[in-house]
Amino acid sequence: MNNELRKVLLHDRFLSLIAEKIETGKRISISDGLKLYESHNLSALALLATEKRKQINGKFVFFNKNFHIEPSNICIHNCRFCSYRRNVNDTDSWDYNISDMLDICKKYYGKDVSEVHIVGGVHPNRNLDFYCDLIVEIKKILPDIHVKAFTAVELDYMIGKANLTAEAGLLKLKEAGLNSIPGGGAEIFDRKVRKQICHQKSDANTWLKIHKTAHNLGIASNASILFGHVETYMHRLKHLELLRNLQDQTHGFNAFIPLKYKKNNNAISETGEVNDIEVLKNFAVSRIFLDNIPHIKSYWPMLGKNIAGFALHFGADDMDGTIDDSTKIYSMAGAEEKNPSMQIDEMVRFIKKTGFIPVERDSVYNKLNVFE
Ligand code: V47
Ligand code: SF4
């Protein structure tokens, strides 16, 4: 334990016990997690989470060069927190065909990008073949690009519609060139909360089964939580526990992304948003609890650069990517960054200013460039 941490914890038996668990590599329990959430000692939470992140990631903060494609905002579901989905006939819906999406990719031909992140609504008229063709065509234009695509909820729909098992559907996508799966669609796993905020959506078991099947096929994935709406601390901890248990079995999750609920233009706006202290606490508890998921992502387009930087001192070690102003999902919900884009030198300067070592990574966290 470092001296700074020792001093802060001197008079708090519970926090000293957590420090000892971290130091000796013991897991924290759900009741430990609950006490951490209820603690007002923010500096201790920062130091404890930093101790854990140091064990796993040293002083490195990772990022990559990426862009997003959001194929459509037309969606069969109607999640109450979603500011983005539209019906087919809405004037502000969009619906790209393959050629539209290839036009986006052509802008990156010969440019230095390593990943495309593809997430959209669950479109009623698209199917597995459409998405397989999309990936095949993208790789003809950008042969070296890593395709991280489709939340488990989108996958559940397209694979179900094709009458395939999760395994057969994912294998087909893998053969088409799918490299990994993003973390969305998890929200809060609790059945009652799901009923309140996204009652039509694939349930927790389905989400977990798709990720488990992907991991068993060698397809890595991320996981997320949508927090700060109607859920309690216990709901968050049970969510983390399900992820920790699955990761023990498969080791297939690369990163965990805490997504703060943003309240603009959706059906539960009156819930309001949690404050920044709550966001930072959630990073710290996630880092300490999820001792087996290597990376915690500070998703700056959603959090805004300021809080994303603070989160690096509360256990986060990954800034996602440069984005190139290619995502609308979060700005439609009121996210701080209206046109998210960071050049490499800005990202490197930003991370250095927080006191960490910037590392450009590939999508599976191999170090490509360390900016010492
Ligand atoms: O599941 C929707 C969230 C997620 C709102 O894997 C909202 O690297 C806040 O998959 N307020 C999709 N969040 C995003 C996603 C993702 C994002 C960043 C990185 C990665 C990764 C994956 O967006 C949804 C939902 O939880 N979301 N509406 C809202 N109003
Ligand atoms: Fe559809 Fe996703 Fe929005 Fe839910 S969060 S309504 S599944 S686009």
Short mmCIF file of C-alpha atoms and ligand atoms in Angstrom, two decimals:
data_model
loop_
_atom_site.label_atom_id
_atom_site.label_comp_id
_atom_site.label_asym_id
_atom_site.label_seq_id
_atom_site.Cartn_x
_atom_site.Cartn_y
_atom_site.Cartn_z
CA MET A 1 0.00 0.00 0.00
CA ASN A 2 1.46 3.41 -0.83
CA ASN A 3 1.98 5.97 1.95
CA GLU A 4 -0.58 8.41 0.64
CA LEU A 5 -3.22 5.70 0.74
CA ARG A 6 -2.09 4.49 4.18
CA LYS A 7 -2.53 8.01 5.62
CA VAL A 8 -6.00 8.48 4.13
CA LEU A 9 -7.19 5.11 5.43
CA LEU A 10 -5.59 5.24 8.86
CA HIS A 11 -8.80 5.83 10.80
CA ASP A 12 -11.25 3.87 8.69
CA ARG A 13 -11.36 0.13 9.41
CA PHE A 14 -13.61 -0.73 6.48
CA LEU A 15 -11.54 1.14 3.88
CA SER A 16 -8.33 -0.34 5.34
CA LEU A 17 -9.86 -3.79 4.90
CA ILE A 18 -10.63 -3.04 1.24
CA ALA A 19 -7.06 -1.80 0.78
CA GLU A 20 -5.79 -5.06 2.27
CA LYS A 21 -8.03 -7.07 -0.07
CA ILE A 22 -6.69 -5.14 -3.06
CA GLU A 23 -3.11 -5.53 -1.90
CA THR A 24 -3.44 -9.28 -1.42
CA GLY A 25 -5.47 -9.85 -4.60
CA LYS A 26 -8.66 -10.85 -2.75
CA ARG A 27 -12.04 -10.12 -4.26
CA ILE A 28 -14.46 -7.64 -2.79
CA SER A 29 -17.99 -8.88 -2.06
CA ILE A 30 -21.32 -7.31 -2.95
CA SER A 31 -21.64 -5.97 0.61
CA ASP A 32 -18.14 -4.43 0.35
CA GLY A 33 -19.24 -2.84 -2.92
CA LEU A 34 -22.36 -1.44 -1.29
CA LYS A 35 -20.33 0.17 1.50
CA LEU A 36 -17.94 1.65 -1.06
CA TYR A 37 -20.87 3.19 -2.98
CA GLU A 38 -22.21 4.59 0.31
CA SER A 39 -18.85 6.03 1.37
CA HIS A 40 -18.37 9.80 1.11
CA ASN A 41 -14.59 9.46 1.21
CA LEU A 42 -14.00 10.26 -2.46
CA SER A 43 -10.23 10.63 -2.12
CA ALA A 44 -9.98 7.15 -0.60
CA LEU A 45 -12.11 5.71 -3.41
CA ALA A 46 -9.81 7.35 -5.96
CA LEU A 47 -6.69 5.95 -4.28
CA LEU A 48 -8.14 2.45 -3.86
CA ALA A 49 -9.27 2.29 -7.49
CA THR A 50 -5.90 3.66 -8.60
CA GLU A 51 -4.14 0.96 -6.58
CA LYS A 52 -6.20 -1.69 -8.41
CA ARG A 53 -5.66 -0.09 -11.86
CA LYS A 54 -1.91 0.08 -11.11
CA GLN A 55 -1.82 -3.68 -10.51
CA ILE A 56 -3.52 -4.31 -13.86
CA ASN A 57 -2.46 -1.47 -16.16
CA GLY A 58 0.38 0.39 -14.45
CA LYS A 59 0.41 4.05 -15.52
CA PHE A 60 -0.83 3.36 -19.05
CA VAL A 61 -3.91 4.93 -20.58
CA PHE A 62 -5.00 3.35 -23.85
CA PHE A 63 -6.72 4.75 -26.92
CA ASN A 64 -7.17 3.76 -30.56
CA LYS A 65 -7.90 5.40 -33.91
CA ASN A 66 -11.50 4.62 -34.69
CA PHE A 67 -14.70 5.79 -36.34
CA HIS A 68 -18.33 4.81 -35.97
CA ILE A 69 -21.05 3.80 -38.41
CA GLU A 70 -24.63 4.04 -37.15
CA PRO A 71 -26.58 2.21 -39.88
CA SER A 72 -30.04 3.39 -38.85
CA ASN A 73 -31.99 4.84 -35.94
CA ILE A 74 -35.10 2.88 -36.89
CA CYS A 75 -35.75 0.38 -34.15
CA ILE A 76 -38.37 -2.23 -33.26
CA HIS A 77 -37.77 -1.57 -29.56
CA ASN A 78 -38.71 1.49 -27.60
CA CYS A 79 -36.35 1.73 -24.64
CA ARG A 80 -37.55 4.52 -22.39
CA PHE A 81 -34.06 5.98 -21.93
CA CYS A 82 -33.34 6.13 -25.65
CA SER A 83 -33.24 9.52 -27.37
CA TYR A 84 -32.20 8.11 -30.70
CA ARG A 85 -34.70 5.54 -32.00
CA ARG A 86 -37.34 6.52 -34.55
CA ASN A 87 -40.15 4.86 -36.50
CA VAL A 88 -39.75 4.18 -40.23
CA ASN A 89 -41.87 7.15 -41.28
CA ASP A 90 -40.40 9.74 -38.92
CA THR A 91 -38.83 12.60 -40.83
CA ASP A 92 -35.67 12.48 -38.73
CA SER A 93 -35.08 8.75 -39.12
CA TRP A 94 -32.15 7.59 -41.21
CA ASP A 95 -31.56 4.27 -42.90
CA TYR A 96 -28.28 3.69 -44.71
CA ASN A 97 -27.95 1.01 -47.34
CA ILE A 98 -24.66 -0.81 -47.87
CA SER A 99 -23.47 1.64 -50.49
CA ASP A 100 -24.11 4.61 -48.11
CA MET A 101 -22.01 2.91 -45.46
CA LEU A 102 -19.24 2.06 -47.92
CA ASP A 103 -19.11 5.75 -48.84
CA ILE A 104 -18.34 6.48 -45.17
CA CYS A 105 -15.59 3.84 -45.23
CA LYS A 106 -14.09 5.21 -48.45
CA LYS A 107 -13.28 8.45 -46.59
CA TYR A 108 -10.87 6.42 -44.45
CA TYR A 109 -9.11 4.64 -47.32
CA GLY A 110 -5.35 5.13 -46.93
CA LYS A 111 -5.88 6.92 -43.59
CA ASP A 112 -4.49 5.74 -40.33
CA VAL A 113 -7.54 4.17 -38.60
CA SER A 114 -7.65 0.72 -37.06
CA GLU A 115 -11.25 0.12 -35.97
CA VAL A 116 -14.81 0.69 -37.12
CA HIS A 117 -17.49 0.53 -34.42
CA ILE A 118 -20.94 -0.31 -35.88
CA VAL A 119 -24.02 0.05 -33.67
CA GLY A 120 -27.56 1.11 -34.55
CA GLY A 121 -31.24 0.47 -33.97
CA VAL A 122 -32.77 -2.99 -34.29
CA HIS A 123 -34.08 -2.51 -37.81
CA PRO A 124 -37.23 -4.51 -38.72
CA ASN A 125 -36.31 -4.96 -42.41
CA ARG A 126 -32.65 -5.91 -42.17
CA ASN A 127 -31.32 -9.42 -41.69
CA LEU A 128 -28.19 -11.41 -40.98
CA ASP A 129 -27.23 -11.64 -44.67
CA PHE A 130 -27.38 -7.83 -44.98
CA TYR A 131 -24.99 -7.37 -42.06
CA CYS A 132 -22.65 -10.16 -43.27
CA ASP A 133 -22.55 -8.53 -46.72
CA LEU A 134 -21.86 -5.17 -45.08
CA ILE A 135 -18.81 -6.55 -43.25
CA VAL A 136 -17.51 -8.36 -46.34
CA GLU A 137 -17.81 -5.16 -48.42
CA ILE A 138 -16.19 -2.99 -45.73
CA LYS A 139 -13.18 -5.30 -45.65
CA LYS A 140 -12.81 -5.02 -49.42
CA ILE A 141 -12.28 -1.27 -48.95
CA LEU A 142 -10.43 -1.36 -45.62
CA PRO A 143 -8.87 -4.85 -45.49
CA ASP A 144 -6.97 -4.30 -42.23
CA ILE A 145 -9.79 -2.67 -40.28
CA HIS A 146 -11.01 -4.32 -37.07
CA VAL A 147 -14.80 -4.59 -37.20
CA LYS A 148 -16.34 -4.22 -33.73
CA ALA A 149 -20.03 -4.48 -34.44
CA PHE A 150 -23.56 -5.03 -33.19
CA THR A 151 -24.77 -5.12 -29.61
CA ALA A 152 -26.07 -8.44 -28.26
CA VAL A 153 -29.58 -7.01 -28.73
CA GLU A 154 -29.04 -6.42 -32.45
CA LEU A 155 -27.38 -9.85 -32.72
CA ASP A 156 -30.24 -11.57 -30.90
CA TYR A 157 -32.71 -10.13 -33.44
CA MET A 158 -30.74 -10.81 -36.63
CA ILE A 159 -29.71 -14.33 -35.58
CA GLY A 160 -33.23 -15.20 -34.33
CA LYS A 161 -34.75 -13.96 -37.58
CA ALA A 162 -32.37 -16.24 -39.52
CA ASN A 163 -33.57 -19.15 -37.38
CA LEU A 164 -30.05 -19.96 -36.30
CA THR A 165 -28.56 -20.75 -32.92
CA ALA A 166 -26.39 -18.04 -31.34
CA GLU A 167 -23.36 -20.17 -32.19
CA ALA A 168 -24.26 -20.65 -35.88
CA GLY A 169 -25.20 -16.98 -36.31
CA LEU A 170 -22.03 -15.67 -34.69
CA LEU A 171 -19.92 -18.10 -36.69
CA LYS A 172 -21.47 -16.78 -39.90
CA LEU A 173 -20.64 -13.21 -38.86
CA LYS A 174 -17.13 -14.25 -37.86
CA GLU A 175 -16.60 -15.85 -41.25
CA ALA A 176 -17.81 -12.61 -42.87
CA GLY A 177 -15.14 -10.72 -40.91
CA LEU A 178 -16.67 -9.70 -37.57
CA ASN A 179 -13.77 -9.27 -35.14
CA SER A 180 -15.38 -8.30 -31.83
CA ILE A 181 -18.62 -7.23 -30.18
CA PRO A 182 -19.25 -3.90 -28.42
CA GLY A 183 -20.61 -3.70 -24.89
CA GLY A 184 -24.01 -2.07 -25.43
CA GLY A 185 -27.47 -3.44 -24.72
CA ALA A 186 -26.60 -4.61 -21.20
CA GLU A 187 -28.25 -1.62 -19.44
CA ILE A 188 -29.12 -3.06 -15.99
CA PHE A 189 -29.59 -6.82 -15.90
CA ASP A 190 -32.22 -6.84 -13.14
CA ARG A 191 -35.54 -8.10 -14.54
CA LYS A 192 -37.73 -5.51 -12.82
CA VAL A 193 -35.54 -2.56 -13.81
CA ARG A 194 -35.44 -3.86 -17.39
CA LYS A 195 -39.22 -4.07 -17.37
CA GLN A 196 -39.34 -0.41 -16.31
CA ILE A 197 -36.81 1.01 -18.77
CA CYS A 198 -36.56 -1.39 -21.74
CA HIS A 199 -39.29 -4.00 -21.44
CA GLN A 200 -39.15 -5.30 -25.05
CA LYS A 201 -35.40 -5.73 -25.20
CA SER A 202 -33.51 -9.06 -25.03
CA ASP A 203 -33.23 -10.11 -21.38
CA ALA A 204 -30.12 -10.50 -19.25
CA ASN A 205 -29.75 -14.23 -19.90
CA THR A 206 -29.86 -13.66 -23.64
CA TRP A 207 -27.28 -10.86 -23.44
CA LEU A 208 -24.96 -13.02 -21.34
CA LYS A 209 -25.49 -16.10 -23.53
CA ILE A 210 -24.57 -14.21 -26.71
CA HIS A 211 -21.37 -12.87 -25.15
CA LYS A 212 -20.49 -16.29 -23.70
CA THR A 213 -21.05 -17.95 -27.08
CA ALA A 214 -18.95 -15.27 -28.78
CA HIS A 215 -16.12 -15.77 -26.30
CA ASN A 216 -16.22 -19.53 -26.86
CA LEU A 217 -15.85 -18.88 -30.59
CA GLY A 218 -12.81 -16.66 -29.99
CA ILE A 219 -14.73 -13.41 -30.54
CA ALA A 220 -13.78 -10.94 -27.80
CA SER A 221 -16.31 -8.42 -26.50
CA ASN A 222 -16.93 -5.52 -24.17
CA ALA A 223 -19.53 -5.08 -21.46
CA SER A 224 -21.36 -2.01 -20.22
CA ILE A 225 -23.78 -0.69 -17.63
CA LEU A 226 -26.26 2.14 -18.09
CA PHE A 227 -26.39 3.75 -14.67
CA GLY A 228 -27.92 6.75 -12.94
CA HIS A 229 -31.64 6.39 -13.73
CA VAL A 230 -34.08 4.27 -11.70
CA GLU A 231 -31.65 1.60 -10.47
CA THR A 232 -30.21 1.17 -6.96
CA TYR A 233 -26.59 0.47 -5.93
CA MET A 234 -27.61 -3.16 -5.36
CA HIS A 235 -28.87 -3.45 -8.95
CA ARG A 236 -25.50 -2.16 -10.17
CA LEU A 237 -23.58 -4.60 -7.99
CA LYS A 238 -25.65 -7.61 -9.07
CA HIS A 239 -25.00 -6.52 -12.66
CA LEU A 240 -21.25 -6.39 -12.00
CA GLU A 241 -21.41 -9.77 -10.30
CA LEU A 242 -23.00 -11.44 -13.35
CA LEU A 243 -20.23 -9.98 -15.53
CA ARG A 244 -17.48 -11.02 -13.10
CA ASN A 245 -18.89 -14.58 -13.00
CA LEU A 246 -19.03 -14.88 -16.78
CA GLN A 247 -15.54 -13.45 -17.12
CA ASP A 248 -14.25 -16.11 -14.69
CA GLN A 249 -15.52 -18.73 -17.12
CA THR A 250 -14.53 -17.24 -20.48
CA HIS A 251 -11.96 -14.41 -20.05
CA GLY A 252 -13.50 -12.92 -23.20
CA PHE A 253 -14.32 -9.39 -22.03
CA ASN A 254 -11.70 -6.79 -22.91
CA ALA A 255 -13.28 -3.73 -21.38
CA PHE A 256 -16.13 -2.51 -19.21
CA ILE A 257 -17.86 0.76 -20.06
CA PRO A 258 -19.89 2.61 -17.44
CA LEU A 259 -22.40 4.68 -19.45
CA LYS A 260 -24.04 7.52 -17.54
CA TYR A 261 -27.73 7.91 -18.37
CA LYS A 262 -28.30 11.22 -20.22
CA LYS A 263 -31.73 12.70 -19.92
CA ASN A 264 -32.48 14.80 -23.03
CA ASN A 265 -35.27 13.84 -25.39
CA ASN A 266 -36.37 10.54 -23.91
CA ALA A 267 -39.30 9.11 -21.95
CA ILE A 268 -37.67 9.12 -18.51
CA SER A 269 -36.19 12.62 -18.61
CA GLU A 270 -37.92 13.49 -15.33
CA THR A 271 -35.56 11.02 -13.60
CA GLY A 272 -32.77 13.59 -14.03
CA GLU A 273 -29.06 12.78 -14.14
CA VAL A 274 -26.66 11.80 -11.38
CA ASN A 275 -23.90 14.25 -10.49
CA ASP A 276 -20.21 13.92 -11.34
CA ILE A 277 -19.29 12.56 -7.89
CA GLU A 278 -21.67 9.65 -8.50
CA VAL A 279 -20.07 9.05 -11.91
CA LEU A 280 -16.58 8.93 -10.40
CA LYS A 281 -17.68 6.66 -7.54
CA ASN A 282 -19.18 4.30 -10.10
CA PHE A 283 -15.84 4.14 -11.94
CA ALA A 284 -14.00 3.38 -8.70
CA VAL A 285 -16.35 0.62 -7.54
CA SER A 286 -16.42 -0.94 -11.01
CA ARG A 287 -12.61 -1.02 -11.16
CA ILE A 288 -12.26 -2.58 -7.73
CA PHE A 289 -15.13 -5.06 -8.12
CA LEU A 290 -14.35 -6.25 -11.66
CA ASP A 291 -10.89 -7.53 -10.82
CA ASN A 292 -10.91 -9.86 -13.84
CA ILE A 293 -11.88 -7.43 -16.64
CA PRO A 294 -8.63 -5.83 -17.74
CA HIS A 295 -9.81 -2.43 -18.96
CA ILE A 296 -12.29 0.20 -17.76
CA LYS A 297 -13.30 2.62 -20.48
CA SER A 298 -13.81 6.31 -19.89
CA TYR A 299 -16.06 7.03 -22.85
CA TRP A 300 -15.31 10.70 -23.42
CA PRO A 301 -17.91 11.47 -26.15
CA MET A 302 -20.56 10.67 -23.54
CA LEU A 303 -18.91 11.94 -20.35
CA GLY A 304 -17.26 15.01 -21.80
CA LYS A 305 -13.47 15.38 -21.76
CA ASN A 306 -13.34 16.89 -18.26
CA ILE A 307 -15.01 14.06 -16.38
CA ALA A 308 -13.41 11.50 -18.70
CA GLY A 309 -10.04 12.84 -17.51
CA PHE A 310 -11.06 12.69 -13.83
CA ALA A 311 -12.25 9.11 -14.32
CA LEU A 312 -8.63 8.12 -15.10
CA HIS A 313 -7.92 8.86 -11.43
CA PHE A 314 -10.86 6.65 -10.39
CA GLY A 315 -9.71 3.41 -12.04
CA ALA A 316 -10.33 3.98 -15.76
CA ASP A 317 -7.41 3.23 -18.11
CA ASP A 318 -8.94 3.48 -21.58
CA MET A 319 -10.14 6.56 -23.49
CA ASP A 320 -11.78 4.61 -26.36
CA GLY A 321 -10.70 6.40 -29.54
CA THR A 322 -10.36 9.45 -31.71
CA ILE A 323 -13.98 9.00 -33.05
CA ASP A 324 -13.72 11.60 -35.85
CA ASP A 325 -17.18 13.08 -35.21
CA SER A 326 -18.89 9.92 -36.43
CA THR A 327 -21.46 9.22 -33.69
CA LYS A 328 -24.80 10.87 -32.97
CA ILE A 329 -26.33 8.52 -30.36
CA TYR A 330 -25.03 10.44 -27.36
CA SER A 331 -25.34 14.00 -28.55
CA MET A 332 -29.05 13.27 -29.21
CA ALA A 333 -29.35 12.36 -25.51
CA GLY A 334 -27.61 15.56 -24.40
CA ALA A 335 -23.99 14.39 -24.09
CA GLU A 336 -21.36 17.08 -23.49
CA GLU A 337 -19.47 16.51 -26.76
CA LYS A 338 -21.67 17.62 -29.65
CA ASN A 339 -19.18 16.75 -32.42
CA PRO A 340 -16.77 14.33 -30.74
CA SER A 341 -13.38 14.23 -32.40
CA MET A 342 -9.82 14.18 -31.04
CA GLN A 343 -6.68 14.25 -33.14
CA ILE A 344 -3.87 11.94 -31.98
CA ASP A 345 -1.71 14.79 -30.67
CA GLU A 346 -4.64 16.19 -28.68
CA MET A 347 -5.38 12.75 -27.21
CA VAL A 348 -1.71 12.26 -26.29
CA ARG A 349 -1.45 15.73 -24.71
CA PHE A 350 -4.73 15.20 -22.87
CA ILE A 351 -3.62 11.89 -21.32
CA LYS A 352 -0.14 13.22 -20.46
CA LYS A 353 -1.72 16.17 -18.63
CA THR A 354 -3.62 13.76 -16.38
CA GLY A 355 -0.26 12.27 -15.34
CA PHE A 356 -0.53 8.97 -17.22
CA ILE A 357 1.36 7.43 -20.14
CA PRO A 358 -0.62 7.45 -23.41
CA VAL A 359 -0.58 4.21 -25.40
CA GLU A 360 -2.06 3.78 -28.83
CA ARG A 361 -3.52 0.28 -28.92
CA ASP A 362 -5.20 -2.02 -31.38
CA SER A 363 -8.72 -3.27 -30.69
CA VAL A 364 -7.51 -6.17 -28.54
CA TYR A 365 -5.14 -3.96 -26.50
CA ASN A 366 -1.81 -4.82 -28.09
CA LYS A 367 0.42 -1.78 -27.54
CA LEU A 368 1.20 -0.10 -30.89
CA ASN A 369 2.83 3.11 -29.76
CA VAL A 370 3.86 4.17 -26.26
CA PHE A 371 4.18 7.97 -25.87
CA GLU A 372 6.63 8.08 -22.92
O1 V47 B 1 -26.81 0.01 -24.77
C1 V47 B 1 -28.67 4.71 -25.07
C2 V47 B 1 -26.58 3.55 -24.28
C3 V47 B 1 -25.51 1.95 -25.49
C4 V47 B 1 -28.65 6.44 -23.75
O2 V47 B 1 -17.97 -1.49 -26.68
C5 V47 B 1 -27.49 5.70 -23.54
O3 V47 B 1 -16.45 0.02 -26.89
C6 V47 B 1 -26.82 7.17 -21.95
O4 V47 B 1 -22.70 -0.06 -27.26
N1 V47 B 1 -27.93 7.93 -22.07
C7 V47 B 1 -24.89 1.61 -26.83
N2 V47 B 1 -26.57 6.06 -22.66
C8 V47 B 1 -23.45 2.11 -26.85
C9 V47 B 1 -22.41 1.06 -26.95
C10 V47 B 1 -20.97 1.44 -26.69
C11 V47 B 1 -20.60 2.74 -26.42
C12 V47 B 1 -19.23 3.05 -26.25
C13 V47 B 1 -18.26 2.08 -26.36
C14 V47 B 1 -18.66 0.77 -26.61
C15 V47 B 1 -17.63 -0.31 -26.73
C16 V47 B 1 -20.02 0.45 -26.77
O5 V47 B 1 -25.79 3.34 -25.43
C17 V47 B 1 -26.86 1.34 -25.17
C18 V47 B 1 -27.29 2.21 -24.02
O6 V47 B 1 -26.83 1.71 -22.81
N3 V47 B 1 -27.54 4.63 -24.36
N4 V47 B 1 -29.37 5.83 -24.71
C19 V47 B 1 -28.87 7.61 -22.96
N5 V47 B 1 -29.96 8.37 -23.06
FE1 SF4 B 2 -33.55 0.53 -29.96
FE2 SF4 B 2 -31.12 0.50 -28.84
FE3 SF4 B 2 -32.68 2.68 -28.60
FE4 SF4 B 2 -33.34 0.44 -27.31
S1 SF4 B 2 -31.44 1.68 -26.96
S2 SF4 B 2 -34.74 1.73 -28.52
S3 SF4 B 2 -32.67 -1.16 -28.73
S4 SF4 B 2 -31.82 1.89 -30.50
#
